Coordinates of C-alpha atoms in Angstrom, one line a residue:
Chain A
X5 CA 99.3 96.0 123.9
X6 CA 97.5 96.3 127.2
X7 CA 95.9 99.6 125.8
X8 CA 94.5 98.2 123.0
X9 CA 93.1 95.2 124.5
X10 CA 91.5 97.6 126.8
X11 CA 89.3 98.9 124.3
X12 CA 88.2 95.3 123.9
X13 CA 87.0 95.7 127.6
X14 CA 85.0 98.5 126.8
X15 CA 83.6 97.1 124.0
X16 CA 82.9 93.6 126.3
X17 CA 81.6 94.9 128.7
X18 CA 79.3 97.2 126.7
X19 CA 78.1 94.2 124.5
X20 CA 77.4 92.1 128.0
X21 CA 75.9 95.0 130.0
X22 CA 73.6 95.5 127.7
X23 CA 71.9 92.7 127.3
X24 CA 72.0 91.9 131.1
X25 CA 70.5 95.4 132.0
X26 CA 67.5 95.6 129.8
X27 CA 66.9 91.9 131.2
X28 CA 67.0 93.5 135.1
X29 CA 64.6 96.2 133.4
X30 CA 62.0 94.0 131.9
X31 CA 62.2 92.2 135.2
X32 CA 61.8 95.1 136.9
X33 CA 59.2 96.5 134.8
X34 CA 57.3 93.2 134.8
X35 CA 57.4 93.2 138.8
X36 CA 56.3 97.4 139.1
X37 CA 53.3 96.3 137.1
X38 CA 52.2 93.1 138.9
X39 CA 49.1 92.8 140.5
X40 CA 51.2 91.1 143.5
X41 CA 51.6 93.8 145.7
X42 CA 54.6 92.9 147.7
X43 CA 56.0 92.5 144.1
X44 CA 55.4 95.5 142.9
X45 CA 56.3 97.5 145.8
X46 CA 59.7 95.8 145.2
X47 CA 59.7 96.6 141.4
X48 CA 59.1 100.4 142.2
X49 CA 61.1 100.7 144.9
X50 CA 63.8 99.0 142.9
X51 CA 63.3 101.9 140.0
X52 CA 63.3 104.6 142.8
X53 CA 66.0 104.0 144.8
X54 CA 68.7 103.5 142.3
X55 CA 67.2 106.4 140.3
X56 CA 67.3 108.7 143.2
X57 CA 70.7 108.2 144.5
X58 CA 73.8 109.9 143.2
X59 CA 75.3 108.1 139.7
X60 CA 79.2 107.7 140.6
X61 CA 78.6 107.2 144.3
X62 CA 76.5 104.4 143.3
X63 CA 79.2 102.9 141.5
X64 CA 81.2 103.4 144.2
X65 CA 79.7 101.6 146.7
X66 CA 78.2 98.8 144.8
X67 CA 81.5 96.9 144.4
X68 CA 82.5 96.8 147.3
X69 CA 78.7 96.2 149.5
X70 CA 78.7 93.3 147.0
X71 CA 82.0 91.8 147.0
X72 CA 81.5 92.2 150.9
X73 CA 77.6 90.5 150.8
X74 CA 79.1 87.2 148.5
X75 CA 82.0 87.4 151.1
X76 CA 79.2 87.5 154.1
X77 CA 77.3 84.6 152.1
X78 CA 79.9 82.2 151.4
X79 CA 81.2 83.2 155.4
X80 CA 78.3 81.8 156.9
X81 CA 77.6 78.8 154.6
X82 CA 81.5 77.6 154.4
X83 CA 82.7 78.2 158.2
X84 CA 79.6 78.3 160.3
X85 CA 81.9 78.0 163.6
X86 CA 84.0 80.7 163.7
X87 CA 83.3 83.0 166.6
X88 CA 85.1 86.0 165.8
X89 CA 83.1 89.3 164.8
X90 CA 83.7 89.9 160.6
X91 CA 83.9 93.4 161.4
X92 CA 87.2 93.9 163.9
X93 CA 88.2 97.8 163.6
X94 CA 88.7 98.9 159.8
X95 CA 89.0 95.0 158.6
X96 CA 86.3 92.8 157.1
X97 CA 87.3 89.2 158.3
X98 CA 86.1 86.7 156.7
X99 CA 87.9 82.6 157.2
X100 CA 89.8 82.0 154.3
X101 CA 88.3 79.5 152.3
X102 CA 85.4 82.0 152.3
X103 CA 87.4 84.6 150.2
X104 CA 86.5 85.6 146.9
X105 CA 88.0 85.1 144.8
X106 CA 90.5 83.0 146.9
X107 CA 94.4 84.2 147.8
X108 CA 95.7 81.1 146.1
X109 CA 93.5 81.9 142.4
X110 CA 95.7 82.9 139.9
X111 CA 95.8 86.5 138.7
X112 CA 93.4 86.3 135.8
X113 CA 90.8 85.0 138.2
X114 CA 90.9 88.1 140.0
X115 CA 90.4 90.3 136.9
X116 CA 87.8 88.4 135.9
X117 CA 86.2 88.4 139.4
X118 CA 86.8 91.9 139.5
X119 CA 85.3 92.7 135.8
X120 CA 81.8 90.7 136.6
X121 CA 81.2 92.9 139.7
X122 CA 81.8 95.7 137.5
X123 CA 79.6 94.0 134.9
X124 CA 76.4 93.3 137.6
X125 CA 77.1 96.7 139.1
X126 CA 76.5 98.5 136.0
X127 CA 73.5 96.1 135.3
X128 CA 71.9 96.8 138.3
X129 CA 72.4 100.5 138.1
X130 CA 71.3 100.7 134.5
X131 CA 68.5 98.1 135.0
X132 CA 66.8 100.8 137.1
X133 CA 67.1 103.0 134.0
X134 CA 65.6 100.4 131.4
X135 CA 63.3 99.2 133.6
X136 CA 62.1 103.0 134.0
X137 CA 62.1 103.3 130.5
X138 CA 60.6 99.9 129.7
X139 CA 57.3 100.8 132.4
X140 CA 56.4 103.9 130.5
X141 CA 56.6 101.7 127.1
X142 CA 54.4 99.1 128.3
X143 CA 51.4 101.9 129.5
X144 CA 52.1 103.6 126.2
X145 CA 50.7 101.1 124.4
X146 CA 47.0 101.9 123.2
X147 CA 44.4 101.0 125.3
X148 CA 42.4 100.1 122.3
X149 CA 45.0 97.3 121.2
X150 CA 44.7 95.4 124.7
X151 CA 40.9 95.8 124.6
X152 CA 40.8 94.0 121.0
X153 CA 42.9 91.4 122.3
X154 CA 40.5 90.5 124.8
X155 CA 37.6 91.2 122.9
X156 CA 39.1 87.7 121.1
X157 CA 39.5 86.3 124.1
X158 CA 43.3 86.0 125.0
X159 CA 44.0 85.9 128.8
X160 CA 45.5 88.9 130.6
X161 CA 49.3 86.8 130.1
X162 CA 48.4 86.3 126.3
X163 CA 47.7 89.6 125.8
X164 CA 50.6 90.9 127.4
X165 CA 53.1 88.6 125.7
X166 CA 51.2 89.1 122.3
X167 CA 49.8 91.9 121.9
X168 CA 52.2 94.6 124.4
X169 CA 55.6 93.1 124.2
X170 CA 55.9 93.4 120.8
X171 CA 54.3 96.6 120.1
X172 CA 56.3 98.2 123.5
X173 CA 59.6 98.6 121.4
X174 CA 58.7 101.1 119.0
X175 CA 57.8 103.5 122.3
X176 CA 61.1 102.0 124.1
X177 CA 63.4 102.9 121.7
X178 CA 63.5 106.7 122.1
X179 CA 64.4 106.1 126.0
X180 CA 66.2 103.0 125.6
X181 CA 68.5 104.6 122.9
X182 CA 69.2 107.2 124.9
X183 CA 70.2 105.3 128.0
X184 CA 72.6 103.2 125.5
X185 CA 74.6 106.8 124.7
X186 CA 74.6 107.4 128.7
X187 CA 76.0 103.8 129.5
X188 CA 78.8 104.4 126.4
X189 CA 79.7 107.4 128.2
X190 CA 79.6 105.8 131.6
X191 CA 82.4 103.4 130.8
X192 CA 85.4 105.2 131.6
X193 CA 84.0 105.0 135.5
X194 CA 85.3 101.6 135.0
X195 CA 88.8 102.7 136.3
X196 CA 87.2 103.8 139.6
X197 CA 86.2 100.0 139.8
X198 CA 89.6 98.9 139.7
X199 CA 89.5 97.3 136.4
X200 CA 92.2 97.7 133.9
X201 CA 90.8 100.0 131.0
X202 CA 91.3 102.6 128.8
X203 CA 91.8 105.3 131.1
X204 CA 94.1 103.2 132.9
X205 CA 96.2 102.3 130.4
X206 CA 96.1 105.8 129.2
X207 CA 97.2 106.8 132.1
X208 CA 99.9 104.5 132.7
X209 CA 101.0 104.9 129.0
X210 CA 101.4 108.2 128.6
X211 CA 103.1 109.2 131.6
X212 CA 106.9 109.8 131.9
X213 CA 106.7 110.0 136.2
X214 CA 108.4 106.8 136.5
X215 CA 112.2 107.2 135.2
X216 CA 112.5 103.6 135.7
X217 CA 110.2 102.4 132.5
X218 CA 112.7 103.4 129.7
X219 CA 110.6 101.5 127.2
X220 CA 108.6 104.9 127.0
X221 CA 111.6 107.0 125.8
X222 CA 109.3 110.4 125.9
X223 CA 107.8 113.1 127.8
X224 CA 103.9 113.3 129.1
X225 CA 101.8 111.9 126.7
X226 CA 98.9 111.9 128.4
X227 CA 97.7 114.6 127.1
X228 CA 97.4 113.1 123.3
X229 CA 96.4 109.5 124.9
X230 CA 93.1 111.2 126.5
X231 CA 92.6 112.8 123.2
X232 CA 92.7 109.6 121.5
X233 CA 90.2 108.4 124.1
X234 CA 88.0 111.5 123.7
X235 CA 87.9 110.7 119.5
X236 CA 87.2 106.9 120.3
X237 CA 84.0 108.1 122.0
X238 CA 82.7 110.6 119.9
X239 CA 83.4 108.3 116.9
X240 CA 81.6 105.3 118.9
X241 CA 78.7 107.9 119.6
X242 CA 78.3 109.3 116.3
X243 CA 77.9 105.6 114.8
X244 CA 75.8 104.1 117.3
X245 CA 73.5 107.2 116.5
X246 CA 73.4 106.5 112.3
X247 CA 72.5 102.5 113.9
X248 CA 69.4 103.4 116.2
X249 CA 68.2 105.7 113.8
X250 CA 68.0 103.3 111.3
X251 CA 66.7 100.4 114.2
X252 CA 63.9 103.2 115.0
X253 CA 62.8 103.4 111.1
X254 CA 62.5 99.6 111.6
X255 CA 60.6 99.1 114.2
X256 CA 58.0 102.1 113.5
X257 CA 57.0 100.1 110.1
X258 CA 53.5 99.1 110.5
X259 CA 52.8 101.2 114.0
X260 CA 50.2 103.5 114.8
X261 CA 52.6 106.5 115.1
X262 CA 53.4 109.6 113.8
X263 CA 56.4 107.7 112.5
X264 CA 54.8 104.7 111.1
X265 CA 52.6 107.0 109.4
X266 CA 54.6 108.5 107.6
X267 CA 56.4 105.8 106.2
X268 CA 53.0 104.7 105.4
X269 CA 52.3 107.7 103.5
X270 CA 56.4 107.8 101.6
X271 CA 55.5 104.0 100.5
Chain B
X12 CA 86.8 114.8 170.8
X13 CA 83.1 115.8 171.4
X14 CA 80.9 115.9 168.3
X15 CA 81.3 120.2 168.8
X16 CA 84.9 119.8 169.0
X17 CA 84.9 118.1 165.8
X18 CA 82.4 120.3 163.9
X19 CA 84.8 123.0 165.2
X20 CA 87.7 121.1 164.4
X21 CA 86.7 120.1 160.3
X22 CA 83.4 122.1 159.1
X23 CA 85.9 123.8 157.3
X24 CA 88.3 121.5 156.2
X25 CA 88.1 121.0 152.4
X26 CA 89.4 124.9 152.5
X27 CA 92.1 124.2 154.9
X28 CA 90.7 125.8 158.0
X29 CA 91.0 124.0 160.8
X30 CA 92.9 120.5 162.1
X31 CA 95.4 120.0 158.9
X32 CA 95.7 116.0 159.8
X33 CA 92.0 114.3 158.8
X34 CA 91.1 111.6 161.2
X35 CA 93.1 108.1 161.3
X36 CA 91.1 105.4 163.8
X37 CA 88.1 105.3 165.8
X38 CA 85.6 107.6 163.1
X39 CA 82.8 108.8 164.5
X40 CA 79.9 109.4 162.9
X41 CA 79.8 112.9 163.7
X42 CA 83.3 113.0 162.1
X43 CA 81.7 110.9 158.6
X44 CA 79.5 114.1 159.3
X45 CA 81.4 117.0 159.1
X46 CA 83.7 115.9 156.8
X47 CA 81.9 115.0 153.8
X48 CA 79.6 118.1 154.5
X49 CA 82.8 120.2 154.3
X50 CA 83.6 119.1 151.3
X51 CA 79.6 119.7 149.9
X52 CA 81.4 123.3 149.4
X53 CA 83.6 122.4 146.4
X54 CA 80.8 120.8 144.7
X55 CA 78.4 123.7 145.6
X56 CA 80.9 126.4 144.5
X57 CA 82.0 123.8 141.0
X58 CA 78.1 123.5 140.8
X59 CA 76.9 127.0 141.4
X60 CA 79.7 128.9 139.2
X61 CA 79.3 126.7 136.2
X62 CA 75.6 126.6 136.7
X63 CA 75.5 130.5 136.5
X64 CA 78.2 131.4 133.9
X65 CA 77.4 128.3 131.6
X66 CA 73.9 129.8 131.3
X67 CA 74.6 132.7 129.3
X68 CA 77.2 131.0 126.8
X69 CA 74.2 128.7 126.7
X70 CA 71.9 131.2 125.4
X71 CA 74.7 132.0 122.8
X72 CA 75.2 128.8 121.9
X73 CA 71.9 127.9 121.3
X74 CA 71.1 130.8 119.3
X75 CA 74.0 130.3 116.9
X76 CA 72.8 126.9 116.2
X77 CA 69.9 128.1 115.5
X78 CA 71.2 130.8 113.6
X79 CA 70.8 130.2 109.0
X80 CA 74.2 131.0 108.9
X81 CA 76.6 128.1 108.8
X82 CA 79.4 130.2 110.1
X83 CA 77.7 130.5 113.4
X84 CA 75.4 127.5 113.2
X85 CA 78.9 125.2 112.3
X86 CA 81.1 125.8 115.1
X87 CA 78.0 125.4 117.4
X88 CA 76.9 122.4 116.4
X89 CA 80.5 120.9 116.7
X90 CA 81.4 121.9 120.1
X91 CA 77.9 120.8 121.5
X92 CA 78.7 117.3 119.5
X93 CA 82.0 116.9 121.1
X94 CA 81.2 118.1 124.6
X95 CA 77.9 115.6 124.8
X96 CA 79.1 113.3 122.9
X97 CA 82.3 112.0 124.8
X98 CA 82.4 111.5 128.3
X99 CA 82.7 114.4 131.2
X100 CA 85.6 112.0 132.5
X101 CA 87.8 111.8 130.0
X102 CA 87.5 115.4 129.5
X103 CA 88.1 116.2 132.3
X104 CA 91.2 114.0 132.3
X105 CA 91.9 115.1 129.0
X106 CA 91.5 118.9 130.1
X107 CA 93.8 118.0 133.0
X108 CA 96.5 116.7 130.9
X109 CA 96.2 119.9 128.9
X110 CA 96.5 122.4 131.3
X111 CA 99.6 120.5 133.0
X112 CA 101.4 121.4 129.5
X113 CA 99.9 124.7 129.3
X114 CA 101.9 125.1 132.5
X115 CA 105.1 125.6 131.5
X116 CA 104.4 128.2 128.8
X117 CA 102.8 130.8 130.9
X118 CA 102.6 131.3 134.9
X119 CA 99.5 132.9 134.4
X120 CA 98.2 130.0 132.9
X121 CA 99.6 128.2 136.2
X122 CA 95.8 128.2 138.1
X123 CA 94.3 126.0 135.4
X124 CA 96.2 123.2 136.4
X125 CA 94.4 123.1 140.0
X126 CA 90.8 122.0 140.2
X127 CA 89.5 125.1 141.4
X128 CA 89.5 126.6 138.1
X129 CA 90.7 123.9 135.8
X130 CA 87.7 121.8 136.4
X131 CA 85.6 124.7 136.8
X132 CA 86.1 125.8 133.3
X133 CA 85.5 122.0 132.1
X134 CA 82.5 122.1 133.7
X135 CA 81.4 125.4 132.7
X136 CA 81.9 124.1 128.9
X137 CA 80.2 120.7 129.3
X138 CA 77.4 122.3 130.9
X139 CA 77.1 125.2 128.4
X140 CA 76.9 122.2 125.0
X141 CA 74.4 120.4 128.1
X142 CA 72.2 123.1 128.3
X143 CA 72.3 125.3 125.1
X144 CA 71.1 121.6 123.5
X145 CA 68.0 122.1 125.5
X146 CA 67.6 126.2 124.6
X147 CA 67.8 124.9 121.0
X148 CA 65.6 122.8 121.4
X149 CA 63.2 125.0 123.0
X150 CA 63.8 127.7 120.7
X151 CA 62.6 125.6 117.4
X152 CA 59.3 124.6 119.5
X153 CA 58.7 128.1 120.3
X154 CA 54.6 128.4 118.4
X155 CA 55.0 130.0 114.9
X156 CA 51.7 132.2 116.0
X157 CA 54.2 134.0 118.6
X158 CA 56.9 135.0 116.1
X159 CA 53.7 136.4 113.4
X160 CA 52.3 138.1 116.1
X161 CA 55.9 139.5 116.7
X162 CA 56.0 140.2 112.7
X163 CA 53.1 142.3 113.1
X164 CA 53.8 144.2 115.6
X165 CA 56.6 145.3 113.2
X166 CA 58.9 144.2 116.4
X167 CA 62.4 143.0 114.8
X168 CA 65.6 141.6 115.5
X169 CA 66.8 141.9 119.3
X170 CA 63.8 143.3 120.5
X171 CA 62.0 140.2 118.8
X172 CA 64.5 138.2 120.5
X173 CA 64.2 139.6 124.0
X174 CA 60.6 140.4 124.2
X175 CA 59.5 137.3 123.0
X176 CA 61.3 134.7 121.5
X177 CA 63.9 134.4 124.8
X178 CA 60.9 134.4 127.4
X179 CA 59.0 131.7 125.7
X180 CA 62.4 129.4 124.9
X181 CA 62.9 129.9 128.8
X182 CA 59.7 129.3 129.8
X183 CA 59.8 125.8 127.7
X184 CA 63.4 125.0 128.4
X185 CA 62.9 125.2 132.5
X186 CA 62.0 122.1 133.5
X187 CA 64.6 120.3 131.4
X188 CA 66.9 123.2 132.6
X189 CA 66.6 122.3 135.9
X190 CA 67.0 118.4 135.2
X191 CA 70.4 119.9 133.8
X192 CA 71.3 121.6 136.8
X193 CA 70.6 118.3 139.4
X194 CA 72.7 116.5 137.1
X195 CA 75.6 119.1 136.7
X196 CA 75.9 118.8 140.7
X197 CA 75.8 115.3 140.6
X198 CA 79.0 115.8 138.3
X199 CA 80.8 117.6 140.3
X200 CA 81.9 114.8 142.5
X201 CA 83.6 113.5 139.0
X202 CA 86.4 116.1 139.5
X203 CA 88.8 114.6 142.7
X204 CA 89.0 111.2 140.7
X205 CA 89.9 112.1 137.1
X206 CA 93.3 113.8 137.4
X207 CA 93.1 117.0 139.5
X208 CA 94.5 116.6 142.5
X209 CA 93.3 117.3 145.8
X210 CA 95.6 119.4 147.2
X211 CA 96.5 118.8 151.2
X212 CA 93.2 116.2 151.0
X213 CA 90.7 119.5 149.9
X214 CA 89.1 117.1 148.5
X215 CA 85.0 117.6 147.6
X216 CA 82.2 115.0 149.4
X217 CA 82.8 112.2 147.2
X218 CA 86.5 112.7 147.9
X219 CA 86.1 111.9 151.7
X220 CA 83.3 109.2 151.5
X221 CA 85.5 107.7 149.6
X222 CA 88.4 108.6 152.0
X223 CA 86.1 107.2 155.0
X224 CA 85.0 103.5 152.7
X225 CA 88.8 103.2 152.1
X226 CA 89.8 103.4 155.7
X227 CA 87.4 101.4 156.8
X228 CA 86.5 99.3 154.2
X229 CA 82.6 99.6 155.3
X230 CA 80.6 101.7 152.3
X231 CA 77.5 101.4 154.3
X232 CA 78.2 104.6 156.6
X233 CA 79.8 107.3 154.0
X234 CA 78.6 106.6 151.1
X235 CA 74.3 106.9 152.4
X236 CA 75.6 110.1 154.2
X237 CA 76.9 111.3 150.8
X238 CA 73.5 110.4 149.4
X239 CA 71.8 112.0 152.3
X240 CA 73.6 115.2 151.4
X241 CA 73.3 115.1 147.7
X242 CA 69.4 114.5 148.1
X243 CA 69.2 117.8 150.1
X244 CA 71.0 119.2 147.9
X245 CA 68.5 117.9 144.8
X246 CA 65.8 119.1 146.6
X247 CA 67.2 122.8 147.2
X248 CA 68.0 123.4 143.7
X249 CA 64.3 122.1 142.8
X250 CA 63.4 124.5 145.4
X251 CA 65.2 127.3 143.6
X252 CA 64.4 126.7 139.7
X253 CA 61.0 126.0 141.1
X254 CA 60.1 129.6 142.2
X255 CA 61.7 130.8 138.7
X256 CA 59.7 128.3 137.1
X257 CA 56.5 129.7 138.7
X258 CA 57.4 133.2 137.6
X259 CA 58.4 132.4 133.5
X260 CA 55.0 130.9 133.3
X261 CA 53.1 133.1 135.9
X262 CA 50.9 134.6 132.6
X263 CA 49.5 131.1 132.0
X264 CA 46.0 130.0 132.9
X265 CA 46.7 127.9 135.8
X266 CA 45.5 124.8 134.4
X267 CA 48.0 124.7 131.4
X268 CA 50.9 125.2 133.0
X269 CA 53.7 123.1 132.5
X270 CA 54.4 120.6 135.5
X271 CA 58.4 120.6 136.8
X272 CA 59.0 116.7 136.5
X273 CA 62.0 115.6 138.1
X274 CA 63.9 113.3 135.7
X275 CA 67.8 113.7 136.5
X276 CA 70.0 112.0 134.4
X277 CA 72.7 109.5 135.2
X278 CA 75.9 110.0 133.2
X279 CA 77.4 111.9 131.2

């Protein structure tokens, strides 16, 4: 049962990361093209950074530098006496009633604690990505189409919500679509963040190490588990390709593109 | 231990030379050092071999897809589908899982089951499907004028092929090649967590930044060295395919040549 709610994680989390990460990108975007510097350094530097640094490591160390920080946070705001150092040795002290989620919570509260770090994590790192994506939209606009909008007098904030927005998606999508295939493909790393998915249960399911489980009557199945998983994807890739393709004949109706063109021309 | 002791002591560890027991209390940061840049090796050797052999079953892959005949072009278009389309992780767990029941039928078949070569051959196919997607592409963008001129030169079949249609498709595929490359050594570090196990803790970098963030439950150490390594490593390879880069297009005008842009990818 546990295996096939799984695939309802997947799907979850897919459906909220999504959302959440081309919302850190249009932030992120917005802020690399302000005219506020300090702002824009930060938009950049946000795009560089996670860009730069290695994918799983990121993933890695992102769950548990911000479990850690919220810790740190709710440390200093909830026992601003204690004395003793957070870090003693190999331990990461914080008082109790500053744990998070804390010792007495039930269990589901730790999943779910544990499945919205993985959720921001994988916003933040794909955030970076969209908001990449998202910059190079926004300058790919043409020139000419700002210019009218000024010639009719809309303010640089008019223009931009107008005029650019709406005309960025069509140059989005090619990136954008392909950063949806990497983040379906990054969801098995999941499992490294300690949340109960597919692979997990693939794992656990399939395997005949433990004698003790004599539910699961049969040999190593992991083999044929993983290959179910492996189908799962490739069937979720091919379909998400037949949707954007169809989502990118949409949204070139009407532009000045090769693409828009050409329907222009079929009509 | 002095930080010379220790080099000494673990350069060498992730191939089991050296101190067998890794260290338990009191890490240093010449230890976080050492260790994780011993286990660079694995994913230089993963990286380098799969790098190097998945090139040329690349180059076959991509001309088959290319090729009019669906006997060729079929099979090729189906293995790069399912090696891009479904994650390097599960495959590699899948592969994993495979090899362990491989195991029993044949002791030669015995090696595949340990990372050195199981994962090595999963990573030799993933990046072969990566990379011959690219060729492909190259090889339909290669200008029509070049294959006429070809045509009247009355130059045919593999010589066509090697004289000019390979060059060209290289020359265009390069800098996407090399993007291909950076992210198949970013990959590497994949293999320790999905399934092959690390035998008497030979684990790769990843492997022992990990090791170090789990002891001490403090990410902030291991895990920039890891990225401190990694970017070194990124900026080698660029490095390398650089100076090929400069010689596929060294007949250009120097003005049209095509920039290297690096644009590594994040999963696959």
């Amino acid at each position: 049962m546990g295996f096939y709610l799984a695939f309802g994680t997947v799907l979850l989390l897919l459906a909220i990361t999504a959302p959440l990460a081309l919302l850190f990108g249009f932030g992120g975007a917005i802020a690399a093209r302000s005219h506020v510097l300090p702002l824009s350094w930060f938009g950049k530097g946000y795009i560089a950074i996670v860009r730069g640094v290695p994918d799983i490591a990121f993933f890695l160390f992102f769950v548990i530098a911000l479990d850690q920080g919220i810790e740190w946070l709710r440390h200093k705001v909830k026992c601003p006496d204690w004395d003793q150092p957070i870090r003693q040795g190999s331990d990461f002290l914080v008082c109790d009633i500053a744990k998070m989620p804390l010792g007495t919570s039930p269990q589901w509260i730790h999943e779910i604690y544990g499945f919205t770090l993985a959720v921001v994590t994988f916003a933040i790192v794909f955030g970076a990505f969209a908001a990449n994506v998202l910059h190079g939209a926004m300058t790919a606009v043409p020139r000419a189409q700002i210019e009218t909008a000024e010639a009719y007098g809309m303010t640089r904030r008019q223009a931009f919500w107008r005029i650019t927005v709406p005309q960025m998606w069509t140059y989005a999508l090619p990136g954008l679509s392909n950063l949806w295939m990497v983040l379906i493909k990054a969801t098995p790393l999941l499992f490294l963040l300690g949340v109960e998915d597919i692979v997990y249960w693939a794992r656990e399911l399939g395997g005949s190490k433990t004698a003790k489980f004599t539910e699961y009557p049969h040999g190593d199945w992991r083999m044929w588990y993983f290959l179910a998983l492996l189908v799962f994807y490739l069937a979720f890739t091919k379909v998400s390709e037949v949707v954007l393709a169809r989502i990118s004949a949409r949204l070139s109706h009407g532009q000045a593109t090769i693409g828009g063109e050409a329907q222009r021309k079929a009509a | 231990m002095s930080c010379i002791e220790t080099i000494g002591a673990y350069a060498f560890r992730s191939l089991g030379y050296g101190e067998r027991l890794l260290p338990r209390s009191d890490f240093t940061l010449c230890e976080h050092f050492t260790l994780i840049g011993s286990g660079m090796i694995w994913n230089i050797y993963f990286g380098t071999l799969a790098v190097l052999s998945g090139f040329f079953f690349a180059n076959l892959l991509a001309v088959a897809k290319n090729s009019p005949s669906a006997l060729w072009r079929k099979p090729a278009e189906w293995f790069i589908f399912v090696f891009r389309g479904s994650p390097l992780f599960i495959q590699f767990f899948f592969a994993y899982f495979l090899f362990l029941e491989l195991k029993g039928i044949s002791p030669i078949l015995d090696a595949f089951s340990s990372a050195w070569l199981g994962a090595l051959v999963v990573l030799f196919l993933n990046t072969s499907a990566y990379s011959a997607e690219i060729f492909y592409g190259a090889l339909r963008s290669i200008p029509k004028g070049d294959i006429e001129a070809a045509d009247a030169y009355g130059l045919s079949g593999w010589h066509r092929f090697r004289r000019i249609m390979w060059p060209t498709m290289m020359r265009l595929a390069w800098p996407s090649y090399t993007n291909e490359a950076i992210f198949l050594f970013h990959a590497t570090t994949l293999v320790f967590f999905s399934g092959f196990p690390a035998w008497r803790q030979k684990g790769d970098a990843l492997y022992y930044a990990n090791y170090f963030a789990d002891k001490t439950f403090n990410p902030f150490i291991p895990y920039p060295i890891l990225a401190f390594y990694f970017i070194l490593l990124t900026l080698l390879i660029i490095g390398l395919f650089g100076l090929v880069n400069k010689r596929l297009n060294r007949h250009i005008p120097q003005e049209r040549r095509t920039k290297m842009r690096l644009r590594p990818n994040l999963i696959r």
